[in-house]
Coordinates of C-alpha atoms in Angstrom, one line a residue:
Chain A
M308 CA 0.0 0.0 0.0
S309 CA 1.2 3.4 -0.8
T310 CA 0.6 6.9 0.5
P311 CA -1.8 8.4 -2.1
T312 CA -0.1 10.7 -4.5
T313 CA -1.2 12.5 -7.6
T314 CA 1.2 12.5 -10.5
S315 CA 4.2 10.5 -11.4
A316 CA 7.6 12.1 -11.7
P317 CA 9.5 11.7 -15.0
S318 CA 11.8 8.8 -14.6
P319 CA 14.5 8.1 -17.1
G320 CA 16.0 4.6 -17.3
P321 CA 18.9 3.5 -15.2
T322 CA 22.0 5.6 -15.6
T323 CA 25.6 4.6 -15.7
N324 CA 25.7 5.1 -11.9
E325 CA 23.5 2.1 -11.4
D326 CA 25.2 -0.4 -9.1
P327 CA 25.0 -4.0 -10.5
T328 CA 25.9 -5.5 -7.1
M329 CA 22.5 -4.4 -5.8
K330 CA 20.6 -7.1 -7.6
R331 CA 19.3 -9.7 -5.2
S332 CA 18.0 -13.1 -6.2
P333 CA 14.3 -13.7 -5.6
S334 CA 15.1 -16.5 -3.1
T335 CA 17.3 -14.1 -1.1
K336 CA 14.5 -11.5 -1.1
N337 CA 11.9 -14.1 0.0
A338 CA 14.1 -15.3 2.8
S339 CA 14.7 -11.7 4.0
T340 CA 11.0 -10.9 3.8
T341 CA 10.0 -14.1 5.7
R342 CA 12.6 -13.3 8.4
A343 CA 11.3 -9.7 8.7
V344 CA 7.6 -10.9 9.0
L345 CA 8.5 -13.3 11.7
A346 CA 10.6 -10.7 13.5
L347 CA 7.8 -8.2 13.4
A348 CA 5.3 -10.8 14.6
A349 CA 7.5 -11.7 17.5
S350 CA 7.9 -8.1 18.4
E351 CA 4.1 -7.6 18.3
V352 CA 3.6 -10.6 20.6
R353 CA 6.1 -9.0 23.0
L354 CA 4.2 -5.7 22.9
L355 CA 0.9 -7.4 23.4
V356 CA 2.1 -9.2 26.5
R357 CA 3.6 -6.0 27.9
N358 CA 0.4 -4.0 27.4
R359 CA -1.8 -5.6 30.1
L360 CA -5.0 -3.8 29.2
V361 CA -4.9 -4.9 25.6
A362 CA -3.8 -8.4 26.6
V363 CA -6.7 -8.8 29.0
T364 CA -9.2 -7.4 26.5
A365 CA -7.9 -9.7 23.7
L366 CA -7.0 -12.8 25.7
V367 CA -9.0 -13.1 28.8
I368 CA -12.4 -11.5 28.2
P369 CA -13.4 -13.7 25.2
L370 CA -12.6 -16.8 27.1
I371 CA -14.4 -15.7 30.3
T372 CA -17.4 -14.8 28.2
A373 CA -17.4 -18.2 26.5
A374 CA -17.0 -19.9 29.9
G375 CA -20.0 -18.0 31.2
Y376 CA -22.1 -18.9 28.2
G377 CA -21.1 -22.5 28.4
A378 CA -22.0 -22.7 32.1
S379 CA -25.3 -21.0 31.6
G380 CA -26.5 -23.6 29.1
L381 CA -27.8 -20.8 26.8
R382 CA -28.1 -22.0 23.2
Y383 CA -28.7 -20.3 19.9
G384 CA -30.7 -22.9 17.9
D385 CA -31.1 -26.6 18.5
G386 CA -27.4 -27.6 18.7
W387 CA -24.3 -26.1 20.2
G388 CA -23.1 -24.7 16.9
G389 CA -25.0 -21.4 17.2
T390 CA -23.5 -20.7 20.7
V391 CA -20.0 -21.7 19.7
A392 CA -20.3 -19.5 16.5
F393 CA -21.5 -16.5 18.5
M394 CA -18.6 -16.9 20.9
I395 CA -16.0 -17.2 18.1
L396 CA -17.4 -14.2 16.3
T397 CA -17.4 -12.1 19.4
M398 CA -13.8 -13.2 20.1
L399 CA -12.8 -12.3 16.5
L400 CA -14.3 -8.9 16.8
L401 CA -12.6 -8.2 20.1
T402 CA -9.3 -9.9 19.6
V403 CA -8.7 -9.2 16.0
Y404 CA -10.8 -6.3 14.8
I405 CA -10.7 -3.9 17.7
A406 CA -7.3 -4.9 18.9
A407 CA -5.7 -4.6 15.5
T408 CA -7.4 -1.3 14.7
T409 CA -6.1 0.0 18.0
A410 CA -2.6 -1.4 17.5
V411 CA -2.2 0.0 13.9
A412 CA -3.5 3.4 14.9
A413 CA -1.1 3.4 17.9
R414 CA 1.9 2.4 15.7
R415 CA 1.0 5.0 13.1
S416 CA 0.5 7.9 15.6
G417 CA 3.8 6.9 17.3
L418 CA 5.5 7.1 13.8
V419 CA 6.4 3.4 14.2
L420 CA 4.8 2.6 10.8
K421 CA 6.7 5.4 9.1
R422 CA 10.0 4.2 10.7
L423 CA 9.3 0.6 9.6
R424 CA 8.6 1.8 6.1
S425 CA 12.0 3.6 6.0
G426 CA 13.6 0.1 6.0
E427 CA 13.8 -2.5 3.3
T428 CA 10.8 -4.6 4.3
P429 CA 8.0 -4.5 1.8
E430 CA 4.9 -2.6 2.9
W431 CA 2.6 -5.6 2.7
A432 CA 5.1 -7.6 4.9
I433 CA 5.1 -4.9 7.6
L434 CA 1.3 -5.2 7.9
V435 CA 1.3 -9.0 7.7
G436 CA 4.0 -9.1 10.4
M437 CA 2.0 -6.7 12.6
L438 CA -1.3 -8.5 12.2
L439 CA -0.1 -12.1 12.2
P440 CA 0.0 -12.5 16.0
T441 CA -3.6 -11.3 16.4
V442 CA -4.9 -13.6 13.6
G443 CA -2.9 -16.5 15.1
L444 CA -4.1 -15.7 18.6
A445 CA -7.7 -15.7 17.3
V446 CA -7.3 -19.2 15.8
I447 CA -5.9 -20.5 19.0
Q448 CA -8.7 -18.9 21.0
S449 CA -11.2 -20.5 18.6
V450 CA -9.8 -23.9 19.4
L451 CA -9.9 -23.1 23.1
I452 CA -13.5 -21.9 22.9
A453 CA -14.4 -25.1 21.0
G454 CA -12.6 -27.2 23.6
M455 CA -14.4 -25.4 26.4
F456 CA -17.8 -26.1 24.9
L457 CA -16.9 -29.7 24.3
A458 CA -16.0 -29.9 28.0
Y459 CA -19.5 -28.5 28.8
G460 CA -21.0 -31.4 26.9
A461 CA -21.3 -30.2 23.3
D462 CA -21.4 -32.7 20.5
L463 CA -18.3 -33.1 18.4
P464 CA -18.4 -30.8 15.3
E465 CA -19.8 -32.4 12.1
N466 CA -17.1 -30.8 10.0
P467 CA -14.1 -29.5 11.9
P468 CA -12.3 -28.2 8.8
I469 CA -15.2 -25.9 8.0
V470 CA -15.3 -24.6 11.6
L471 CA -11.5 -24.0 11.6
G472 CA -11.7 -22.4 8.1
A473 CA -14.5 -20.1 9.2
A474 CA -12.4 -19.0 12.2
V475 CA -9.3 -18.3 10.0
G476 CA -11.4 -16.6 7.4
G477 CA -13.2 -14.6 10.0
A478 CA -9.9 -13.5 11.5
V479 CA -8.6 -12.4 8.1
L480 CA -11.9 -10.6 7.5
C481 CA -11.6 -8.7 10.8
A482 CA -7.9 -7.9 10.1
A483 CA -8.8 -6.5 6.7
F484 CA -11.6 -4.4 8.2
A485 CA -9.2 -3.2 10.9
L486 CA -6.9 -1.8 8.3
A487 CA -9.7 -0.2 6.5
T488 CA -11.0 1.3 9.7
T489 CA -7.6 2.9 10.5
R490 CA -8.4 5.5 7.8
V491 CA -10.8 7.2 10.1
T492 CA -8.9 6.3 13.3
A493 CA -6.3 9.0 14.0
T494 CA -5.4 7.8 17.5
P495 CA -5.7 4.5 19.4
E496 CA -8.2 6.1 21.7
M497 CA -10.4 6.9 18.7
A498 CA -10.6 3.2 17.9
Q499 CA -13.1 2.8 20.7
V500 CA -15.5 4.9 18.7
T501 CA -14.6 4.1 15.1
T502 CA -14.8 0.4 15.5
M503 CA -18.3 0.4 16.8
P504 CA -20.2 0.6 13.5
F505 CA -18.7 -2.6 12.1
F506 CA -18.6 -4.2 15.5
F507 CA -22.4 -3.7 16.1
A508 CA -23.3 -4.4 12.5
A509 CA -21.5 -7.8 12.6
L510 CA -23.1 -8.6 16.0
A511 CA -26.6 -7.5 14.7
G512 CA -26.1 -9.8 11.7
A513 CA -25.2 -12.6 14.0
F514 CA -28.3 -12.1 16.2
W515 CA -30.4 -11.9 13.1
I516 CA -29.3 -15.1 11.6
T517 CA -29.8 -17.0 14.9
S518 CA -33.4 -16.0 14.8
K519 CA -34.0 -18.7 12.2
P520 CA -33.1 -22.4 12.1
I521 CA -29.9 -22.8 10.1
D522 CA -31.6 -24.2 7.0
E523 CA -34.1 -21.3 6.9
A524 CA -31.4 -18.5 6.8
T525 CA -32.1 -16.1 4.0
T526 CA -29.5 -14.9 1.5
L527 CA -29.8 -11.4 3.0
M528 CA -28.9 -12.8 6.4
L529 CA -25.9 -14.6 4.9
V530 CA -24.4 -11.7 3.2
N531 CA -23.9 -9.8 6.4
P532 CA -20.2 -10.3 7.5
G533 CA -21.2 -11.4 11.0
G534 CA -24.0 -13.6 9.6
A535 CA -21.6 -15.3 7.2
V536 CA -19.1 -16.2 9.9
M537 CA -21.9 -17.3 12.2
H538 CA -23.4 -19.5 9.5
L539 CA -20.2 -21.1 8.5
V540 CA -19.2 -22.0 12.1
Q541 CA -22.7 -23.2 13.0
G542 CA -23.0 -25.2 9.8
G543 CA -19.6 -26.8 10.3
W544 CA -20.5 -27.7 13.9
D545 CA -24.1 -28.8 13.6
G546 CA -24.4 -29.6 9.9
G547 CA -26.7 -28.1 7.3
G548 CA -26.9 -24.5 6.0
D549 CA -25.7 -22.9 2.8
M550 CA -22.0 -23.0 3.1
L551 CA -21.2 -21.8 -0.4
V552 CA -23.1 -18.5 -0.2
A553 CA -21.8 -17.8 3.3
A554 CA -18.2 -18.6 2.1
A555 CA -18.7 -16.4 -0.9
A556 CA -20.0 -13.5 1.3
L557 CA -17.0 -13.9 3.6
V558 CA -14.5 -13.8 0.7
S559 CA -16.3 -10.8 -0.9
W560 CA -16.3 -8.8 2.3
T561 CA -12.7 -9.5 2.9
G562 CA -11.9 -8.4 -0.7
L563 CA -13.9 -5.3 -0.3
A564 CA -12.2 -4.4 3.0
Y565 CA -8.8 -5.1 1.4
E566 CA -9.6 -2.8 -1.5
I567 CA -10.7 0.0 0.8
A568 CA -7.5 -0.4 2.9
K569 CA -5.4 -0.5 -0.2
R570 CA -6.8 2.8 -1.4
T571 CA -7.0 4.7 1.8
F572 CA -4.3 3.3 4.2
T573 CA -1.8 5.9 5.4
W574 CA 1.5 5.3 6.9
E575 CA 1.9 8.6 8.7
P576 CA -0.4 10.5 11.0
R577 CA -2.5 12.9 9.0
S578 CA -1.3 16.5 9.4
Chain B
M1401 CA 35.1 13.6 -8.3
K1402 CA 34.1 11.2 -11.0
T1403 CA 30.6 11.2 -12.4
N1404 CA 30.1 7.6 -11.4
D1405 CA 30.9 8.5 -7.8
R1406 CA 27.5 10.2 -7.5
A1407 CA 25.4 8.4 -5.0
I1408 CA 22.5 10.9 -5.0
E1409 CA 21.5 12.9 -8.1
V1410 CA 18.6 15.3 -7.9
E1411 CA 17.5 17.5 -10.7
G1412 CA 14.6 20.0 -10.7
L1413 CA 12.9 18.3 -7.8
R1414 CA 9.4 19.5 -7.1
A1415 CA 7.2 18.3 -4.2
T1416 CA 3.8 19.5 -3.3
Y1417 CA 1.1 19.0 -0.6
G1418 CA -2.1 19.7 -2.4
K1419 CA -1.7 23.2 -3.8
H1420 CA 1.2 24.1 -1.5
V1421 CA 4.6 23.8 -3.3
A1422 CA 7.0 22.6 -0.6
V1423 CA 10.0 22.0 -2.8
D1424 CA 10.5 23.8 -6.2
G1425 CA 13.3 23.0 -8.5
V1426 CA 16.0 21.6 -6.2
D1427 CA 19.2 20.4 -7.7
L1428 CA 21.5 18.4 -5.5
T1429 CA 24.4 15.9 -5.9
V1430 CA 26.1 13.9 -3.2
H1431 CA 29.1 11.8 -4.0
R1432 CA 30.4 8.7 -2.3
G1433 CA 32.6 9.7 0.7
E1434 CA 31.0 13.1 0.9
L1435 CA 28.6 14.8 3.3
V1436 CA 26.2 17.4 2.1
A1437 CA 24.3 19.4 4.7
L1438 CA 20.8 20.8 4.0
L1439 CA 20.1 24.0 6.0
G1440 CA 17.0 26.1 6.2
T1441 CA 14.4 27.5 8.5
N1442 CA 11.4 25.4 9.6
G1443 CA 9.2 24.9 6.6
A1444 CA 12.0 25.6 4.1
G1445 CA 11.5 22.2 2.6
K1446 CA 14.5 20.2 4.1
T1447 CA 12.5 17.2 5.4
T1448 CA 10.3 17.0 2.3
T1449 CA 13.4 17.1 0.1
M1450 CA 15.0 14.4 2.2
E1451 CA 12.0 12.2 2.4
T1452 CA 11.5 12.4 -1.4
I1453 CA 15.1 11.4 -2.0
E1454 CA 14.6 8.6 0.5
G1455 CA 11.6 7.3 -1.5
H1456 CA 9.0 8.1 1.2
R1457 CA 7.2 10.4 -1.2
E1458 CA 6.8 10.5 -4.9
A1459 CA 8.2 13.6 -6.6
Q1460 CA 5.8 15.7 -8.5
G1461 CA 8.5 16.8 -10.9
G1462 CA 12.1 16.4 -11.7
T1463 CA 14.3 13.4 -11.3
V1464 CA 15.8 11.7 -8.3
R1465 CA 18.4 8.9 -8.5
V1466 CA 19.9 7.1 -5.6
L1467 CA 22.7 4.7 -6.6
G1468 CA 21.4 5.0 -10.1
H1469 CA 17.8 4.0 -9.2
D1470 CA 14.5 5.8 -8.7
P1471 CA 14.0 5.6 -4.9
W1472 CA 10.2 5.6 -5.2
K1473 CA 9.9 2.9 -7.9
D1474 CA 13.0 0.8 -7.0
R1475 CA 12.6 0.9 -3.3
G1476 CA 13.2 -2.8 -2.9
E1477 CA 16.5 -2.6 -4.8
I1478 CA 18.1 0.3 -3.1
R1479 CA 16.8 0.2 0.5
P1480 CA 19.3 -2.5 1.5
R1481 CA 22.0 0.0 0.7
M1482 CA 20.4 2.9 2.4
G1483 CA 20.4 3.9 6.1
I1484 CA 17.7 6.4 7.1
M1485 CA 17.4 8.3 10.3
L1486 CA 14.1 10.2 10.4
Q1487 CA 13.4 13.4 12.2
S1488 CA 11.5 11.5 14.8
S1489 CA 12.5 8.1 16.1
G1490 CA 9.3 6.0 15.8
F1491 CA 10.2 3.1 18.0
A1492 CA 7.8 1.1 20.1
G1493 CA 8.4 2.4 23.6
E1494 CA 7.7 -0.9 25.3
L1495 CA 10.6 -2.7 23.6
T1496 CA 14.1 -2.5 25.1
V1497 CA 17.1 -1.0 23.4
R1498 CA 18.5 -4.5 22.7
E1499 CA 15.1 -5.8 21.4
T1500 CA 14.8 -2.8 19.1
A1501 CA 18.2 -3.2 17.7
K1502 CA 17.8 -6.9 17.2
L1503 CA 14.4 -6.3 15.5
W1504 CA 16.0 -3.8 13.1
A1505 CA 18.9 -6.2 12.4
K1506 CA 16.4 -8.8 11.4
L1507 CA 14.6 -6.4 9.1
R1508 CA 17.8 -5.8 7.1
S1509 CA 19.2 -8.2 4.6
R1510 CA 22.8 -7.4 5.6
A1511 CA 22.6 -6.2 9.1
G1512 CA 25.9 -7.0 10.9
D1513 CA 26.1 -7.1 14.6
P1514 CA 23.6 -4.7 16.3
D1515 CA 25.7 -4.7 19.5
D1516 CA 28.5 -3.1 17.5
A1517 CA 26.2 -0.3 16.3
L1518 CA 24.9 0.3 19.9
E1519 CA 28.5 0.3 21.2
R1520 CA 29.5 2.9 18.6
L1521 CA 26.7 5.2 19.8
D1522 CA 27.4 4.6 23.4
L1523 CA 24.3 2.7 24.2
A1524 CA 25.9 -0.6 25.3
H1525 CA 25.1 0.2 29.0
R1526 CA 21.4 0.8 28.2
L1527 CA 20.6 -2.5 26.5
D1528 CA 17.9 -3.6 28.8
V1529 CA 16.2 -0.2 29.2
R1530 CA 12.9 0.2 27.5
V1531 CA 12.9 2.8 24.7
K1532 CA 10.2 4.9 26.5
Q1533 CA 12.6 5.3 29.4
L1534 CA 15.5 6.7 27.3
S1535 CA 16.2 10.4 27.2
G1536 CA 15.5 12.2 24.0
G1537 CA 19.2 12.2 23.1
E1538 CA 19.5 8.5 23.8
Q1539 CA 16.5 7.8 21.5
R1540 CA 18.3 9.8 18.8
R1541 CA 21.4 7.7 19.2
L1542 CA 19.4 4.5 19.1
D1543 CA 17.8 5.9 15.9
M1544 CA 21.2 6.4 14.4
A1545 CA 22.4 3.0 15.5
T1546 CA 19.6 1.3 13.7
A1547 CA 20.3 3.5 10.6
L1548 CA 23.9 2.3 10.6
L1549 CA 23.0 -1.4 10.6
G1550 CA 24.3 -3.0 7.4
D1551 CA 27.0 -0.4 6.7
P1552 CA 24.8 1.6 4.3
D1553 CA 26.4 3.2 1.2
V1554 CA 24.0 6.1 1.4
L1555 CA 23.0 7.5 4.8
F1556 CA 20.2 10.0 5.4
L1557 CA 20.3 11.9 8.7
D1558 CA 17.5 14.2 9.5
E1559 CA 18.6 16.5 12.3
P1560 CA 20.8 13.8 13.9
S1561 CA 22.0 15.6 16.9
T1562 CA 18.8 17.3 18.1
G1563 CA 18.5 16.8 21.8
L1564 CA 22.0 15.5 22.3
D1565 CA 24.3 16.8 25.1
P1566 CA 27.6 18.3 23.9
Q1567 CA 29.6 15.2 24.7
S1568 CA 27.2 12.9 22.8
R1569 CA 27.0 15.3 19.9
R1570 CA 30.8 15.2 19.5
R1571 CA 30.8 11.5 19.7
T1572 CA 28.0 11.3 17.1
W1573 CA 30.0 13.7 14.9
D1574 CA 33.0 11.4 15.1
V1575 CA 30.9 8.4 14.0
I1576 CA 29.5 10.4 11.1
A1577 CA 33.0 11.6 10.1
D1578 CA 34.3 8.0 10.2
L1579 CA 31.5 6.9 7.9
V1580 CA 32.2 9.6 5.4
T1581 CA 35.9 8.8 5.4
G1582 CA 35.0 5.1 4.8
G1583 CA 33.1 6.1 1.6
T1584 CA 29.5 6.6 2.7
A1585 CA 27.5 9.3 1.0
V1586 CA 25.7 11.3 3.6
L1587 CA 22.8 13.7 3.2
M1588 CA 22.1 15.5 6.5
T1589 CA 19.7 18.2 7.6
T1590 CA 20.5 20.3 10.6
H1591 CA 19.6 23.5 12.5
Y1592 CA 23.1 23.7 14.0
M1593 CA 25.5 25.8 12.0
E1594 CA 28.4 24.4 14.0
E1595 CA 27.4 20.9 13.0
A1596 CA 27.3 21.8 9.3
E1597 CA 30.6 23.7 9.5
K1598 CA 32.2 20.8 11.3
L1599 CA 31.0 17.9 9.1
A1600 CA 29.8 19.1 5.7
D1601 CA 31.9 19.0 2.6
R1602 CA 29.3 21.0 0.9
I1603 CA 26.3 23.0 2.2
A1604 CA 23.0 23.8 0.6
I1605 CA 20.7 26.4 2.1
L1606 CA 17.0 26.0 1.3
D1607 CA 14.7 28.9 1.5
G1608 CA 11.0 28.7 0.5
G1609 CA 11.5 25.4 -1.2
R1610 CA 14.4 26.5 -3.4
I1611 CA 18.2 26.2 -2.9
A1612 CA 19.3 29.8 -2.1
R1613 CA 23.0 29.2 -1.7
T1614 CA 25.2 26.1 -2.2
G1615 CA 28.9 25.4 -2.1
T1616 CA 31.7 24.5 0.2
M1617 CA 32.1 26.5 3.4
A1618 CA 34.9 28.6 1.9
E1619 CA 32.8 29.3 -1.2
L1620 CA 29.8 30.3 0.9
V1621 CA 31.7 32.8 3.1
A1622 CA 33.9 34.1 0.3
G1623 CA 33.3 37.9 -0.1
L1624 CA 31.6 38.2 3.2
N1625 CA 33.0 40.5 5.9
G1626 CA 34.7 39.6 9.1
T1627 CA 33.8 41.3 12.4
I1628 CA 35.9 43.0 15.1
S1629 CA 34.1 44.0 18.3
F1630 CA 35.3 45.4 21.6
A1631 CA 34.0 47.4 24.5
L1632 CA 35.5 50.8 25.4
P1633 CA 36.4 51.9 28.9
D1634 CA 33.6 53.5 30.8
D1635 CA 34.9 57.0 30.6
L1636 CA 34.6 57.1 26.8
D1637 CA 31.3 57.9 25.2
P1638 CA 29.8 54.6 24.3
R1639 CA 27.2 56.0 21.8
T1640 CA 29.6 57.1 19.1
P1641 CA 32.7 55.5 17.4
P1642 CA 36.0 56.7 18.8
P1643 CA 36.7 59.9 16.8
D1644 CA 40.5 59.3 16.7
L1645 CA 40.3 55.8 15.4
P1646 CA 42.6 55.6 12.3
D1647 CA 41.3 54.9 8.9
L1648 CA 40.1 51.3 8.5
A1649 CA 39.3 49.2 5.5
G1650 CA 36.1 48.3 7.1
S1651 CA 33.3 50.4 8.5
V1652 CA 32.7 51.2 12.1
E1653 CA 29.0 50.6 12.0
R1654 CA 27.8 51.5 15.4
A1655 CA 28.5 51.5 19.0
R1656 CA 25.9 49.9 21.2
D1657 CA 26.0 49.2 24.9
G1658 CA 29.6 50.3 24.9
V1659 CA 30.6 47.9 22.2
V1660 CA 32.2 49.0 19.0
V1661 CA 31.5 46.8 16.0
I1662 CA 33.7 46.9 12.9
T1663 CA 32.7 45.1 9.7
T1664 CA 35.6 44.5 7.4
D1665 CA 36.8 42.5 4.4
Q1666 CA 40.4 43.0 5.7
L1667 CA 40.2 41.4 9.1
Q1668 CA 43.9 41.0 9.9
R1669 CA 44.9 44.5 8.7
D1670 CA 42.1 46.3 10.6
L1671 CA 42.7 44.2 13.7
S1672 CA 46.3 45.3 13.7
V1673 CA 45.3 48.9 13.3
V1674 CA 42.8 48.7 16.2
L1675 CA 45.3 47.0 18.5
G1676 CA 48.0 49.6 17.6
W1677 CA 45.5 52.4 18.3
A1678 CA 44.7 50.9 21.7
A1679 CA 48.3 50.3 22.6
D1680 CA 49.2 54.0 21.8
R1681 CA 46.5 55.1 24.1
D1682 CA 47.1 52.5 26.8
L1683 CA 43.5 51.4 26.4
T1684 CA 42.3 48.0 27.5
L1685 CA 39.8 46.7 25.0
E1686 CA 37.4 44.6 26.9
R1687 CA 35.4 41.7 25.3
L1688 CA 37.6 41.9 22.2
H1689 CA 36.5 39.5 19.6
A1690 CA 37.6 39.1 16.0
S1691 CA 36.1 36.5 13.6
E1692 CA 35.9 35.6 10.0
S1693 CA 32.5 35.5 8.5
S1694 CA 30.6 32.4 9.5
L1695 CA 27.8 30.2 8.2
D1696 CA 25.5 32.1 10.6
D1697 CA 26.2 35.2 8.5
V1698 CA 25.5 33.3 5.2
F1699 CA 22.3 32.0 6.7
A1700 CA 21.2 35.4 7.9
G1701 CA 22.0 36.8 4.5
V1702 CA 19.7 34.3 2.9
Q1703 CA 16.9 35.0 5.3
A1704 CA 17.2 38.8 4.9

């Protein structure tokens, strides 16, 4: 992603000053980029652990909420899938969407993004490295939530790969929306406000789709991002549902968020 | 210097923010083993010029080549050979100095030992301190240490010694001088005239987005007058120049607060005359000061 600019400068071809020793092989570049992504991800994990407020919000609250739901026996629908799906979606919104929006806004306002961009790491790799830990954490928490509900007596999921795929897809969706949301999030504090529209829209979609049995969900219910994630997890756990439409909605929303982020993302605080 | 020694070549650079033209027609060349200092008041266009050459911004006109490449389009090719110290550090405050340096070493394809860079900038004793607990000067030194990782061929320093105490500043100057001697091309912005005089092979003074003056220190001050100043004893009228002062090449411009100021293009001759005049009258000239013209004078002339 690039800082938006207007016109291109005239650019003649390489001059005699071009240094031929600068050419690096693709494999060397890939190795460097992979190492950079992992280093950035490790650094983000360290920062997450050291920021107790963010750590508690992202790690503990979703698990406590899930534990409370499991203990209460509250169900959305006939099987356990609806409840598991709702818990996973809530966790994705808290752990990935809000936390990532806050983290990116904080790094940008602290000029960390600008500093990172002054190095040789590609822009996309900087963002992947920053977001990788939250996405990975969300997947781990999904597994923990699923395990928690199994311990409460839930049936084994009908199709675990779909459940896992929905969790991963939902995490990527939330990460993409987080990047898009940073456009209107000048400071980390502002993230508490700017994330609310998508947060509540996704939750509203989730509540809406649970109002019907899984096989009676309408297309309109499925095309909501929250509804799509809910439907995929619930269908993967209990069986049934229209997985294809929900998956297509998930991919489409992710693509839309990516395009918005690509066009509007800024690496420096707006002056 | 040979043509192919040019590490940075800028011709007719133009950079804008909306309708505001920040940089307008800047030409600049930095050779390998040379340090060029960019001076200018706040808003003169120094940082915009620097960041466009670094490849942070796309130029709206002109050409920019770094090591023969367009820094905006060929970022991936030339960044491994560049070191960049931005005007503000931009490090995560919760990481320690050691963690920050190691992270940056891993972000570079040819990093070298980060401990060496920290040692050079006198941060070896602060390895386990979190960045947010460092002083402003220490953060600047950490910034420079990370910019030096990988022994860059081209180094960009945006106000490198801002916030440093005098001892750290001199140590930083030594590091920069060593790099230039080793063949690194350095483009530096600074607000400190002394820093530019001490380090720069050539100086460019920006004013209103254009280069107003450029050249070596000797070229810039050539033709400018030196200054002699001294205070007269209390029993002499401080408001007017001494009436019996012999003819000088320079002009006795004014006497203020008891200080006589002589501006001259023949500093040595006029100083001898003044000293002879004082000796004949057995006068003690207090606060006597004589100096060649300085970069301050050049800078003030541009701003006038």
